[in-house]
Amino acid sequence: MAKDIQIASVKILEGVPLDRYSNYRIGGPARYFCDATNEEEIRAAVLFAREQKLPLFILGGGTNLLISDKGFQGVILKSSLMQLEAQGETVSVGAGVMVADLLKFTIEHSLSGLEWAGGLPGTVGGAVRGNAGAFRGEIKDRILSVESFDIQTLETISRDNVACKFGYRSSIFKEKDGREIILSAKIRLEKGDAAKIAAAIQEKINYRLERHPMEYPNIGSTFKNVDLNLVPKIWRDAVAKVVKVDPFPVVPTAYLISEAGLRGTQHGGAMVSQKHPNFIVNLGNATAADVEYLIGAVKERVYEKYGIRLEEEIQRV
Ligand SMILES: Cc1cc2nc3c(=O)[nH]c(=O)nc-3n(C[C@H](O)[C@H](O)[C@H](O)COP(=O)(O)OP(=O)(O)OC[C@H]3O[C@@H](n4cnc5c(N)ncnc54)[C@H](O)[C@@H]3O)c2cc1C
């Protein structure tokens, strides 16, 4: 029978179903699961994984994760560091804070600069790791510094913006592939008008509600948009009408998937969204295998038609 284990100040749970932690509502159980609310608990969970010789995976809001039907044979460490405070125009925010709560805080404190993130799901930790972005904004534009915990050296590291090596949906934390747990970030904003900030955030939320298939569980865009430079020359004229700058000239992958005739393609309980074909939605009883099948099918068909290799934006566990 599953039991809870108390290690130092932290409780480790055994056999926790992960579907409830994924926005997809898909995924088998974690062998161990720990919800850490401070650095000491993170350290204890990391040491537990080390002693057990088990891999560790950091979980944020689960809005970008395709979790295997088999679950995870290691320790899932949910990062729930929740501090949130402003000193003038600088905000210190814990990695576990939901972006939506950070945005509410910016409205309450009349701080402008993150309005583009209206409706962006997930935590600050997840957003920093993947340099989340939308509407020409990216989290990197506002980051002063990031604190992280190295699971090998057990040291806390502080990096300024440049040292975080942010790129399109990437950062040094992503490159290091789970070696560092983001603890907190310092964000630089500027004084603005609360009502205007709230209205700009709401506008983005409304835009998303209209275009994204929010009626089904999903994990956002499956694939990255395609850098225009990577589009074969013979297709450049055909795609010119859909190119957008976000944050550099890209061809929306939703367009390529739609033109490849895949809109609405279904496999098991998963479907390429009719509303936004870069989303693969869970119609209710999808398995990770159903989603994986569709990911493979989309990659194949888009490559056949356009000679473009799609790159996944989602993370697999
Ligand atoms: C409807 C919808 C719309 C979306 N729109 C956008 C969009 O416009 N732009 C965009 O960029 N993304 C978008 N996404 C994707 C997703 O919301 C973002 O990638 C988000 O930043 C992920 O955060 P999370 O906390 O949910 O991370 P999770 O999904 O939990 O994890 C994602 C990755 O980050 C790592 N991670 C999480 N927390 C930490 C931490 N503290 N330290 C180190 N690593 C960590 C995880 O290990 C994992 O590899 C969308 C998703 C949905 C469902």
Tab-separated table of C-alpha atoms and ligand atoms in Angstrom:
chain	number	residue	atom	x	y	z
A	1	MET	CA	0.000	0.000	0.000
A	2	ALA	CA	1.210	3.514	-0.806
A	3	LYS	CA	2.633	5.407	2.170
A	4	ASP	CA	3.831	8.898	2.883
A	5	ILE	CA	7.469	9.438	3.825
A	6	GLN	CA	8.633	12.351	5.980
A	7	ILE	CA	12.195	13.470	5.080
A	8	ALA	CA	13.499	16.380	7.159
A	9	SER	CA	10.779	19.028	6.747
A	10	VAL	CA	9.225	17.618	3.618
A	11	LYS	CA	6.550	15.039	2.929
A	12	ILE	CA	7.117	12.656	0.022
A	13	LEU	CA	4.044	10.867	-1.295
A	14	GLU	CA	4.137	7.548	-3.087
A	15	GLY	CA	2.112	6.517	-6.158
A	16	VAL	CA	0.510	9.872	-6.959
A	17	PRO	CA	-1.615	10.032	-10.165
A	18	LEU	CA	-0.189	12.754	-12.384
A	19	ASP	CA	-3.189	13.366	-14.656
A	20	ARG	CA	-4.570	15.774	-12.067
A	21	TYR	CA	-1.381	17.871	-12.297
A	22	SER	CA	-1.444	18.145	-16.070
A	23	ASN	CA	-3.630	20.587	-17.936
A	24	TYR	CA	-4.128	17.711	-20.383
A	25	ARG	CA	-5.637	15.459	-17.670
A	26	ILE	CA	-3.357	12.730	-19.076
A	27	GLY	CA	-0.594	10.748	-17.362
A	28	GLY	CA	0.159	7.720	-15.183
A	29	PRO	CA	1.409	7.835	-11.571
A	30	ALA	CA	4.600	9.263	-10.112
A	31	ARG	CA	6.576	6.796	-8.024
A	32	TYR	CA	7.211	9.675	-5.591
A	33	PHE	CA	5.758	13.164	-5.435
A	34	CYS	CA	6.775	16.135	-3.370
A	35	ASP	CA	5.204	19.586	-3.165
A	36	ALA	CA	8.017	21.855	-1.964
A	37	THR	CA	7.176	25.296	-0.599
A	38	ASN	CA	10.670	26.541	0.255
A	39	GLU	CA	14.327	25.987	-0.584
A	40	GLU	CA	14.895	23.710	2.403
A	41	GLU	CA	12.137	21.377	1.216
A	42	ILE	CA	13.525	21.422	-2.310
A	43	ARG	CA	16.948	20.437	-0.968
A	44	ALA	CA	15.445	17.597	1.100
A	45	ALA	CA	13.525	16.241	-1.916
A	46	VAL	CA	16.637	16.452	-4.118
A	47	LEU	CA	18.659	14.528	-1.507
A	48	PHE	CA	15.893	11.921	-1.258
A	49	ALA	CA	16.000	11.369	-5.036
A	50	ARG	CA	19.773	11.146	-4.892
A	51	GLU	CA	19.723	8.567	-2.087
A	52	GLN	CA	17.135	6.493	-3.933
A	53	LYS	CA	19.144	6.865	-7.185
A	54	LEU	CA	16.010	8.071	-8.930
A	55	PRO	CA	15.554	10.754	-11.577
A	56	LEU	CA	13.872	13.992	-10.566
A	57	PHE	CA	11.419	16.033	-12.616
A	58	ILE	CA	10.349	19.578	-11.788
A	59	LEU	CA	6.659	20.301	-12.163
A	60	GLY	CA	5.201	23.777	-12.520
A	61	GLY	CA	1.589	24.312	-13.532
A	62	GLY	CA	1.601	21.324	-15.916
A	63	THR	CA	0.361	23.499	-18.805
A	64	ASN	CA	3.059	22.400	-21.213
A	65	LEU	CA	3.493	18.743	-20.271
A	66	LEU	CA	2.636	15.534	-22.051
A	67	ILE	CA	2.978	12.965	-19.273
A	68	SER	CA	3.463	9.346	-20.319
A	69	ASP	CA	0.709	6.807	-19.690
A	70	LYS	CA	3.303	4.891	-17.659
A	71	GLY	CA	3.805	7.868	-15.366
A	72	PHE	CA	7.228	8.719	-13.968
A	73	GLN	CA	9.537	6.247	-12.238
A	74	GLY	CA	11.234	8.850	-10.096
A	75	VAL	CA	10.511	11.897	-7.956
A	76	ILE	CA	8.177	14.602	-9.220
A	77	LEU	CA	9.084	17.822	-7.443
A	78	LYS	CA	6.395	20.461	-7.618
A	79	SER	CA	7.875	23.877	-7.155
A	80	SER	CA	5.508	25.884	-4.929
A	81	LEU	CA	7.628	28.850	-3.907
A	82	MET	CA	5.036	31.563	-3.604
A	83	GLN	CA	6.648	34.836	-2.501
A	84	LEU	CA	5.424	37.916	-4.326
A	85	GLU	CA	6.519	41.411	-3.351
A	86	ALA	CA	7.256	44.754	-4.955
A	87	GLN	CA	9.981	47.233	-4.139
A	88	GLY	CA	9.237	50.253	-6.258
A	89	GLU	CA	9.134	48.989	-9.826
A	90	THR	CA	10.962	45.741	-9.102
A	91	VAL	CA	8.924	42.633	-8.327
A	92	SER	CA	10.391	39.546	-6.630
A	93	VAL	CA	8.344	36.515	-7.488
A	94	GLY	CA	8.579	32.854	-6.482
A	95	ALA	CA	8.753	30.233	-9.227
A	96	GLY	CA	5.495	28.611	-8.087
A	97	VAL	CA	3.379	31.747	-8.491
A	98	MET	CA	0.880	31.451	-11.337
A	99	VAL	CA	1.453	34.036	-14.064
A	100	ALA	CA	-2.246	34.974	-13.663
A	101	ASP	CA	-1.620	35.850	-9.991
A	102	LEU	CA	1.476	37.849	-10.899
A	103	LEU	CA	-0.654	39.811	-13.365
A	104	LYS	CA	-3.305	40.516	-10.694
A	105	PHE	CA	-0.489	41.783	-8.485
A	106	THR	CA	0.770	44.098	-11.253
A	107	ILE	CA	-2.722	45.586	-11.562
A	108	GLU	CA	-2.993	46.076	-7.788
A	109	HIS	CA	0.395	47.837	-7.785
A	110	SER	CA	-0.148	49.778	-11.045
A	111	LEU	CA	2.882	48.146	-12.645
A	112	SER	CA	3.033	47.932	-16.410
A	113	GLY	CA	5.130	45.689	-18.691
A	114	LEU	CA	3.573	42.224	-18.551
A	115	GLU	CA	0.218	42.943	-20.187
A	116	TRP	CA	1.135	40.716	-23.159
A	117	ALA	CA	0.982	37.745	-20.754
A	118	GLY	CA	-2.783	38.090	-20.188
A	119	GLY	CA	-4.195	34.552	-20.282
A	120	LEU	CA	-0.760	32.867	-20.314
A	121	PRO	CA	-1.254	29.743	-18.191
A	122	GLY	CA	1.303	28.177	-15.879
A	123	THR	CA	3.815	29.330	-13.291
A	124	VAL	CA	6.593	31.891	-13.329
A	125	GLY	CA	9.160	29.035	-13.124
A	126	GLY	CA	7.753	27.400	-16.256
A	127	ALA	CA	7.596	30.744	-18.055
A	128	VAL	CA	11.223	31.606	-17.230
A	129	ARG	CA	12.527	28.175	-18.227
A	130	GLY	CA	10.811	28.281	-21.625
A	131	ASN	CA	11.058	32.076	-22.058
A	132	ALA	CA	7.294	32.100	-22.582
A	133	GLY	CA	6.008	34.732	-24.936
A	134	ALA	CA	3.039	36.005	-26.887
A	135	PHE	CA	1.892	39.117	-28.743
A	136	ARG	CA	5.531	40.106	-29.356
A	137	GLY	CA	6.335	40.023	-25.644
A	138	GLU	CA	8.629	37.541	-23.919
A	139	ILE	CA	9.271	37.041	-20.220
A	140	LYS	CA	12.978	37.738	-20.824
A	141	ASP	CA	12.188	41.359	-21.686
A	142	ARG	CA	11.418	42.024	-18.016
A	143	ILE	CA	13.781	39.715	-16.164
A	144	LEU	CA	16.497	41.349	-14.068
A	145	SER	CA	17.778	38.173	-12.439
A	146	VAL	CA	16.867	34.569	-11.674
A	147	GLU	CA	17.759	32.428	-8.657
A	148	SER	CA	18.032	28.705	-9.097
A	149	PHE	CA	19.101	25.613	-7.177
A	150	ASP	CA	21.649	23.260	-8.728
A	151	ILE	CA	20.628	19.681	-7.935
A	152	GLN	CA	24.177	18.385	-8.348
A	153	THR	CA	26.202	20.903	-6.348
A	154	LEU	CA	23.239	21.780	-4.062
A	155	GLU	CA	24.169	25.449	-4.462
A	156	THR	CA	21.947	28.432	-5.093
A	157	ILE	CA	22.914	30.381	-8.196
A	158	SER	CA	21.962	33.939	-9.088
A	159	ARG	CA	22.138	35.006	-12.741
A	160	ASP	CA	21.481	38.315	-14.424
A	161	ASN	CA	19.418	38.481	-17.614
A	162	VAL	CA	22.354	37.957	-19.990
A	163	ALA	CA	23.636	34.944	-18.063
A	164	CYS	CA	20.183	33.315	-18.387
A	165	LYS	CA	20.898	33.000	-22.164
A	166	PHE	CA	17.306	33.544	-23.177
A	167	GLY	CA	16.316	32.674	-26.736
A	168	TYR	CA	13.127	31.785	-28.584
A	169	ARG	CA	11.275	29.560	-26.061
A	170	SER	CA	14.578	28.705	-24.410
A	171	SER	CA	17.003	29.626	-21.649
A	172	ILE	CA	20.036	28.242	-19.881
A	173	PHE	CA	17.623	26.391	-17.552
A	174	LYS	CA	16.097	24.563	-20.496
A	175	GLU	CA	19.545	23.814	-21.923
A	176	LYS	CA	20.574	22.328	-18.577
A	177	ASP	CA	17.561	20.039	-18.845
A	178	GLY	CA	16.390	19.752	-15.254
A	179	ARG	CA	19.744	20.241	-13.556
A	180	GLU	CA	18.602	23.527	-12.028
A	181	ILE	CA	15.366	24.305	-10.239
A	182	ILE	CA	14.259	27.897	-10.694
A	183	LEU	CA	13.450	29.367	-7.282
A	184	SER	CA	12.532	32.980	-8.005
A	185	ALA	CA	12.941	35.869	-10.388
A	186	LYS	CA	13.294	39.620	-10.122
A	187	ILE	CA	11.250	41.471	-12.702
A	188	ARG	CA	11.573	45.118	-13.676
A	189	LEU	CA	8.319	46.891	-14.535
A	190	GLU	CA	7.267	50.521	-14.749
A	191	LYS	CA	4.550	52.606	-13.141
A	192	GLY	CA	1.358	52.742	-15.166
A	193	ASP	CA	-2.353	53.223	-14.869
A	194	ALA	CA	-4.103	50.283	-13.143
A	195	ALA	CA	-7.277	50.514	-15.244
A	196	LYS	CA	-5.289	50.598	-18.507
A	197	ILE	CA	-3.126	47.669	-17.399
A	198	ALA	CA	-6.210	45.637	-16.439
A	199	ALA	CA	-7.903	46.427	-19.763
A	200	ALA	CA	-4.826	45.422	-21.783
A	201	ILE	CA	-4.561	42.128	-19.879
A	202	GLN	CA	-8.269	41.427	-20.373
A	203	GLU	CA	-7.950	42.119	-24.097
A	204	LYS	CA	-5.323	39.354	-24.395
A	205	ILE	CA	-7.450	36.973	-22.321
A	206	ASN	CA	-10.436	37.619	-24.612
A	207	TYR	CA	-8.306	37.085	-27.719
A	208	ARG	CA	-7.163	33.712	-26.381
A	209	LEU	CA	-10.670	32.654	-25.351
A	210	GLU	CA	-11.871	33.341	-28.878
A	211	ARG	CA	-9.072	31.495	-30.681
A	212	HIS	CA	-7.926	28.700	-28.382
A	213	PRO	CA	-9.909	25.480	-27.880
A	214	MET	CA	-10.419	26.060	-24.152
A	215	GLU	CA	-13.472	23.787	-24.141
A	216	TYR	CA	-11.093	20.782	-24.118
A	217	PRO	CA	-8.082	19.961	-21.923
A	218	ASN	CA	-4.933	20.995	-23.822
A	219	ILE	CA	-1.326	22.045	-23.312
A	220	GLY	CA	-1.145	24.943	-25.733
A	221	SER	CA	0.734	24.914	-29.003
A	222	THR	CA	2.221	21.522	-29.721
A	223	PHE	CA	4.943	22.811	-32.064
A	224	LYS	CA	7.035	25.968	-32.237
A	225	ASN	CA	6.205	28.358	-35.031
A	226	VAL	CA	8.607	28.028	-37.957
A	227	ASP	CA	11.414	30.519	-38.498
A	228	LEU	CA	10.824	31.969	-41.987
A	229	ASN	CA	14.489	31.316	-42.812
A	230	LEU	CA	13.836	27.585	-42.436
A	231	VAL	CA	10.988	27.552	-44.959
A	232	PRO	CA	12.175	26.117	-48.304
A	233	LYS	CA	12.449	28.830	-50.981
A	234	ILE	CA	9.718	27.314	-53.159
A	235	TRP	CA	7.165	27.932	-50.376
A	236	ARG	CA	8.193	31.473	-49.386
A	237	ASP	CA	5.669	33.232	-51.661
A	238	ALA	CA	2.832	30.892	-50.685
A	239	VAL	CA	3.305	31.528	-46.950
A	240	ALA	CA	4.097	35.257	-47.221
A	241	LYS	CA	0.516	36.245	-46.372
A	242	VAL	CA	0.598	34.518	-42.968
A	243	VAL	CA	4.083	35.501	-41.772
A	244	LYS	CA	4.017	37.286	-38.414
A	245	VAL	CA	6.740	38.767	-36.266
A	246	ASP	CA	6.684	36.994	-32.889
A	247	PRO	CA	9.405	37.719	-31.855
A	248	PHE	CA	11.067	37.342	-35.333
A	249	PRO	CA	9.457	36.502	-38.717
A	250	VAL	CA	7.718	33.137	-38.354
A	251	VAL	CA	5.171	31.066	-40.222
A	252	PRO	CA	2.411	29.982	-37.825
A	253	THR	CA	2.549	26.205	-37.549
A	254	ALA	CA	-1.263	26.170	-37.250
A	255	TYR	CA	-1.367	27.346	-40.893
A	256	LEU	CA	0.993	24.588	-42.109
A	257	ILE	CA	-0.988	21.910	-40.251
A	258	SER	CA	-4.239	23.207	-41.643
A	259	GLU	CA	-2.874	23.365	-45.210
A	260	ALA	CA	-1.591	19.801	-44.805
A	261	GLY	CA	-5.240	18.827	-44.332
A	262	LEU	CA	-4.912	17.749	-40.721
A	263	ARG	CA	-7.432	20.020	-39.021
A	264	GLY	CA	-9.845	17.829	-37.027
A	265	THR	CA	-7.792	14.615	-37.443
A	266	GLN	CA	-8.665	12.290	-34.588
A	267	HIS	CA	-6.876	9.334	-33.023
A	268	GLY	CA	-8.418	7.616	-30.020
A	269	GLY	CA	-9.463	10.372	-27.637
A	270	ALA	CA	-7.133	13.009	-29.108
A	271	MET	CA	-7.826	15.447	-31.934
A	272	VAL	CA	-5.969	18.092	-33.931
A	273	SER	CA	-8.109	21.074	-32.939
A	274	GLN	CA	-10.519	22.445	-35.524
A	275	LYS	CA	-10.323	25.829	-33.874
A	276	HIS	CA	-6.509	26.101	-33.654
A	277	PRO	CA	-4.718	23.228	-35.425
A	278	ASN	CA	-1.439	23.678	-33.519
A	279	PHE	CA	-3.350	22.468	-30.436
A	280	ILE	CA	-3.970	18.751	-29.978
A	281	VAL	CA	-6.912	18.474	-27.604
A	282	ASN	CA	-8.080	15.761	-25.254
A	283	LEU	CA	-11.672	14.985	-26.199
A	284	GLY	CA	-12.170	13.370	-22.795
A	285	ASN	CA	-10.448	10.004	-22.657
A	286	ALA	CA	-7.214	10.572	-24.599
A	287	THR	CA	-4.070	8.687	-23.617
A	288	ALA	CA	-0.541	9.996	-24.049
A	289	ALA	CA	-0.148	7.350	-26.779
A	290	ASP	CA	-3.070	8.906	-28.717
A	291	VAL	CA	-1.419	12.332	-28.559
A	292	GLU	CA	1.992	10.897	-29.493
A	293	TYR	CA	0.449	9.232	-32.526
A	294	LEU	CA	-1.015	12.528	-33.730
A	295	ILE	CA	2.260	14.372	-33.098
A	296	GLY	CA	4.024	11.828	-35.317
A	297	ALA	CA	1.333	12.059	-38.008
A	298	VAL	CA	1.457	15.868	-38.075
A	299	LYS	CA	5.269	15.915	-38.311
A	300	GLU	CA	5.191	13.415	-41.159
A	301	ARG	CA	2.522	15.163	-43.216
A	302	VAL	CA	3.979	18.650	-42.785
A	303	TYR	CA	7.398	17.337	-43.805
A	304	GLU	CA	5.919	15.574	-46.848
A	305	LYS	CA	4.121	18.709	-48.004
A	306	TYR	CA	6.557	21.475	-47.059
A	307	GLY	CA	9.909	19.809	-46.340
A	308	ILE	CA	9.797	21.441	-42.904
A	309	ARG	CA	10.699	19.532	-39.754
A	310	LEU	CA	8.433	20.743	-36.960
A	311	GLU	CA	10.009	21.187	-33.551
A	312	GLU	CA	7.968	20.335	-30.473
A	313	GLU	CA	7.182	23.133	-28.033
A	314	ILE	CA	5.598	20.863	-25.449
A	315	GLN	CA	7.715	18.976	-22.916
A	316	ARG	CA	7.438	15.236	-22.479
A	317	VAL	CA	7.658	13.383	-19.176
B	1	LIG	C1	-4.130	27.292	-23.474
B	1	LIG	C2	-2.636	27.443	-23.455
B	1	LIG	C3	-2.043	28.541	-24.059
B	1	LIG	C4	-0.655	28.694	-24.038
B	1	LIG	N1	-0.113	29.799	-24.621
B	1	LIG	C5	1.216	29.992	-24.575
B	1	LIG	C6	1.804	31.167	-25.156
B	1	LIG	O1	1.128	32.034	-25.691
B	1	LIG	N2	3.150	31.315	-25.093
B	1	LIG	C7	3.957	30.386	-24.471
B	1	LIG	O2	5.176	30.584	-24.424
B	1	LIG	N3	3.430	29.269	-23.925
B	1	LIG	C8	2.094	29.053	-23.941
B	1	LIG	N4	1.551	27.916	-23.395
B	1	LIG	C9	2.437	26.882	-22.831
B	1	LIG	C10	2.657	27.007	-21.308
B	1	LIG	O3	1.603	27.695	-20.708
B	1	LIG	C11	3.929	27.726	-21.010
B	1	LIG	O4	4.994	27.023	-21.577
B	1	LIG	C12	4.164	27.868	-19.493
B	1	LIG	O5	5.168	28.827	-19.295
B	1	LIG	C13	4.531	26.560	-18.808
B	1	LIG	O6	4.534	26.785	-17.409
B	1	LIG	P1	4.147	25.650	-16.353
B	1	LIG	O7	4.361	26.199	-14.999
B	1	LIG	O8	2.787	25.111	-16.626
B	1	LIG	O9	5.249	24.561	-16.663
B	1	LIG	P2	5.086	22.976	-16.733
B	1	LIG	O10	4.178	22.630	-17.869
B	1	LIG	O11	4.757	22.421	-15.413
B	1	LIG	O12	6.573	22.573	-17.110
B	1	LIG	C14	7.145	22.961	-18.341
B	1	LIG	C15	8.661	22.766	-18.255
B	1	LIG	O13	9.185	23.720	-17.341
B	1	LIG	C16	9.922	23.074	-16.319
B	1	LIG	N5	9.740	23.828	-15.071
B	1	LIG	C17	8.577	24.216	-14.484
B	1	LIG	N6	8.824	24.879	-13.344
B	1	LIG	C18	10.184	24.917	-13.212
B	1	LIG	C19	11.064	25.451	-12.225
B	1	LIG	N7	10.638	26.078	-11.145
B	1	LIG	N8	12.401	25.277	-12.424
B	1	LIG	C20	12.874	24.642	-13.510
B	1	LIG	N9	12.093	24.112	-14.465
B	1	LIG	C21	10.757	24.254	-14.309
B	1	LIG	C22	9.368	21.669	-16.245
B	1	LIG	O14	10.322	20.753	-15.727
B	1	LIG	C23	9.053	21.396	-17.705
B	1	LIG	O15	10.198	20.948	-18.396
B	1	LIG	C24	0.159	27.737	-23.397
B	1	LIG	C25	-0.443	26.629	-22.776
B	1	LIG	C26	-1.824	26.483	-22.793
B	1	LIG	C27	-2.444	25.313	-22.092
